[in-house]
Amino acid sequence: MIYTIVGARPNFMKAAPIHTAFARAGIPHALVHTGQHYDEAMSKVFFEDLGMPRPAVDLGVGSGTHAEQTGAVMVGLERYFERERPAAVLVVGDVNSTMAAAIVCAKLGIYCGHVEAGLRSGDWSMPEEVNRAVTDSVVDLLLTPSPDADRNLLAEGCPAESIVRVGNVMIDTLQAHLPRARVLDVAARFGLRQQGYAVLTLHRPSNVDDPVTLGRILGAIGEIARRLPVVFPVHPRTRKQIAVAGLQTKVEAAKGLTLCEPLGYLEFLSLTSGARLVLTDSGGLQEESTVLGIPCLTLRDNTERPITVEVGTNVLVGTDPGTIVAEAEHGLTGAPRGRVPELWDGHTAERIVAAVVERI
Ligand code: UD1
């Protein structure tokens, strides 16, 4: 059996097409859920939306400090894999579950591939940067989405034969679900018309855990919302920090700004695909907006996905309120539509399966 590890929300849309491609090839494949994300809105709805089977096991690790979460995944997975002896394991993305699983495989001598290998922001204060670098240093197969990732890995001394550029697997999912998502017209539920609003997501610790930074960002968003309505599905971490910072009343009263619970995959894709502008600190949304041709303002100073800036619609705007508001104005008055990077073509999962099968 080959296993793909999922743990947190951004993993699910990457694992879904991989599971389908293994099934189509007639190769036994199952999902292992670490349980890092456990809320219905952060996990279960994605299994339903994406038609994924129930995981073979859910380790139920839940929330905690980084060490607690990483350690719990390692202990649970080691026990499971010692019993199951997988033929190979795939890990996706850059969350704590990804790194924990990669280390367990390395220690147990289980062949392991990393999907989305080689991405680097150069920002070591981001927990995900640590996860990326550690993961890539211990896996056997580095499955990359773009040429910059290949270059990063070669510069770190990874052997060229372990690097296979396969493209962006999340775009397989986007392409497969876009027609169904568009029909939903989630914007209408908020009383908005297509192209008549912006979408905001915010959850990076560096943006939401410090009340001053969070207040500055939300202040800028409030200004933008006066001109263009903004829909803001709020991540649980952010919901908590808005309350801690005492910003709840102010944010809820901001004209043009609508807060809602986190959305499922189809609903969120419906919302973003109809948006005029995206504001985010998410990695995946930088890529999705590039493919959708929607201007994206990334509320960070760096990105591990520079290709979305080079060829796509993405602009790094940081967290300075003046810059955010000015760049939003600019984005609304005709940003270039960008183009889709090579191999982001809906067939990445097939290439992943081929690369794994060839090597085990
Ligand atoms: C994690 C990933 C991040 C990814 C993000 C997407 C790491 C280090 N971070 O961040 O890379 O972009 O997922 O969402 O792996 N919580 C709930 N319900 C849940 C999950 C979390 O309420 O189902 C709350 C808890 O209060 C928890 C907090 O959110 O403590 C943070 O969750 P955690 O998994 O530690 O990190 P994320 O911020 O979600």
PDB file of C-alpha atoms in Angstrom, residues 1-8 11-12 15-16 19 29-38 42-48 50-61 77 80-81 83-84:
ATOM      1  CA  MET A   1       0.000   0.000   0.000  1.00  0.00           C
ATOM      2  CA  ILE A   2       1.142   3.525  -0.789  1.00  0.00           C
ATOM      3  CA  TYR A   3       0.007   6.207   1.678  1.00  0.00           C
ATOM      4  CA  THR A   4      -0.406   9.957   1.312  1.00  0.00           C
ATOM      5  CA  ILE A   5      -0.336  11.935   4.548  1.00  0.00           C
ATOM      6  CA  VAL A   6      -2.835  14.737   5.130  1.00  0.00           C
ATOM      7  CA  GLY A   7      -3.099  16.868   8.232  1.00  0.00           C
ATOM      8  CA  ALA A   8      -4.176  20.433   7.656  1.00  0.00           C
ATOM      9  CA  ASN A  11      -3.160  19.358   2.228  1.00  0.00           C
ATOM     10  CA  PHE A  12      -6.564  18.062   1.194  1.00  0.00           C
ATOM     11  CA  ALA A  15      -3.978  14.743  -1.887  1.00  0.00           C
ATOM     12  CA  ALA A  16      -7.325  14.351  -3.680  1.00  0.00           C
ATOM     13  CA  HIS A  19      -5.568   9.436  -4.699  1.00  0.00           C
ATOM     14  CA  HIS A  29      -3.341   3.832  -2.160  1.00  0.00           C
ATOM     15  CA  ALA A  30      -4.830   5.201   1.049  1.00  0.00           C
ATOM     16  CA  LEU A  31      -4.854   8.440   3.021  1.00  0.00           C
ATOM     17  CA  VAL A  32      -3.567   8.883   6.550  1.00  0.00           C
ATOM     18  CA  HIS A  33      -5.055  11.852   8.435  1.00  0.00           C
ATOM     19  CA  THR A  34      -2.909  13.146  11.275  1.00  0.00           C
ATOM     20  CA  GLY A  35      -5.828  15.133  12.704  1.00  0.00           C
ATOM     21  CA  GLN A  36      -3.852  18.408  12.850  1.00  0.00           C
ATOM     22  CA  HIS A  37      -7.022  20.096  11.602  1.00  0.00           C
ATOM     23  CA  TYR A  38     -10.172  18.580  13.053  1.00  0.00           C
ATOM     24  CA  MET A  42     -11.356  22.806   8.317  1.00  0.00           C
ATOM     25  CA  SER A  43     -11.339  19.103   7.423  1.00  0.00           C
ATOM     26  CA  LYS A  44     -14.501  17.013   6.919  1.00  0.00           C
ATOM     27  CA  VAL A  45     -16.124  19.291   4.356  1.00  0.00           C
ATOM     28  CA  PHE A  46     -13.039  18.942   2.149  1.00  0.00           C
ATOM     29  CA  PHE A  47     -13.313  15.146   2.115  1.00  0.00           C
ATOM     30  CA  GLU A  48     -16.923  15.547   0.990  1.00  0.00           C
ATOM     31  CA  LEU A  50     -13.342  16.556  -3.103  1.00  0.00           C
ATOM     32  CA  GLY A  51     -14.866  13.068  -3.092  1.00  0.00           C
ATOM     33  CA  MET A  52     -12.019  11.626  -1.016  1.00  0.00           C
ATOM     34  CA  PRO A  53     -12.407   8.291   0.775  1.00  0.00           C
ATOM     35  CA  ARG A  54     -12.253   8.128   4.558  1.00  0.00           C
ATOM     36  CA  PRO A  55      -8.641   7.975   5.700  1.00  0.00           C
ATOM     37  CA  ALA A  56      -7.263   4.549   6.636  1.00  0.00           C
ATOM     38  CA  VAL A  57      -6.533   6.029  10.032  1.00  0.00           C
ATOM     39  CA  ASP A  58      -6.960   9.369  11.826  1.00  0.00           C
ATOM     40  CA  LEU A  59      -4.230   9.939  14.400  1.00  0.00           C
ATOM     41  CA  GLY A  60      -6.270  12.681  16.082  1.00  0.00           C
ATOM     42  CA  VAL A  61      -3.282  14.772  17.135  1.00  0.00           C
ATOM     43  CA  LEU A  77       2.761   7.450  12.511  1.00  0.00           C
ATOM     44  CA  TYR A  80       1.135   2.779  12.385  1.00  0.00           C
ATOM     45  CA  PHE A  81       3.872   2.375   9.793  1.00  0.00           C
ATOM     46  CA  ARG A  83       2.636  -2.317  11.609  1.00  0.00           C
ATOM     47  CA  GLU A  84       1.605  -1.521   8.028  1.00  0.00           C
TER      48      GLU A  84
END
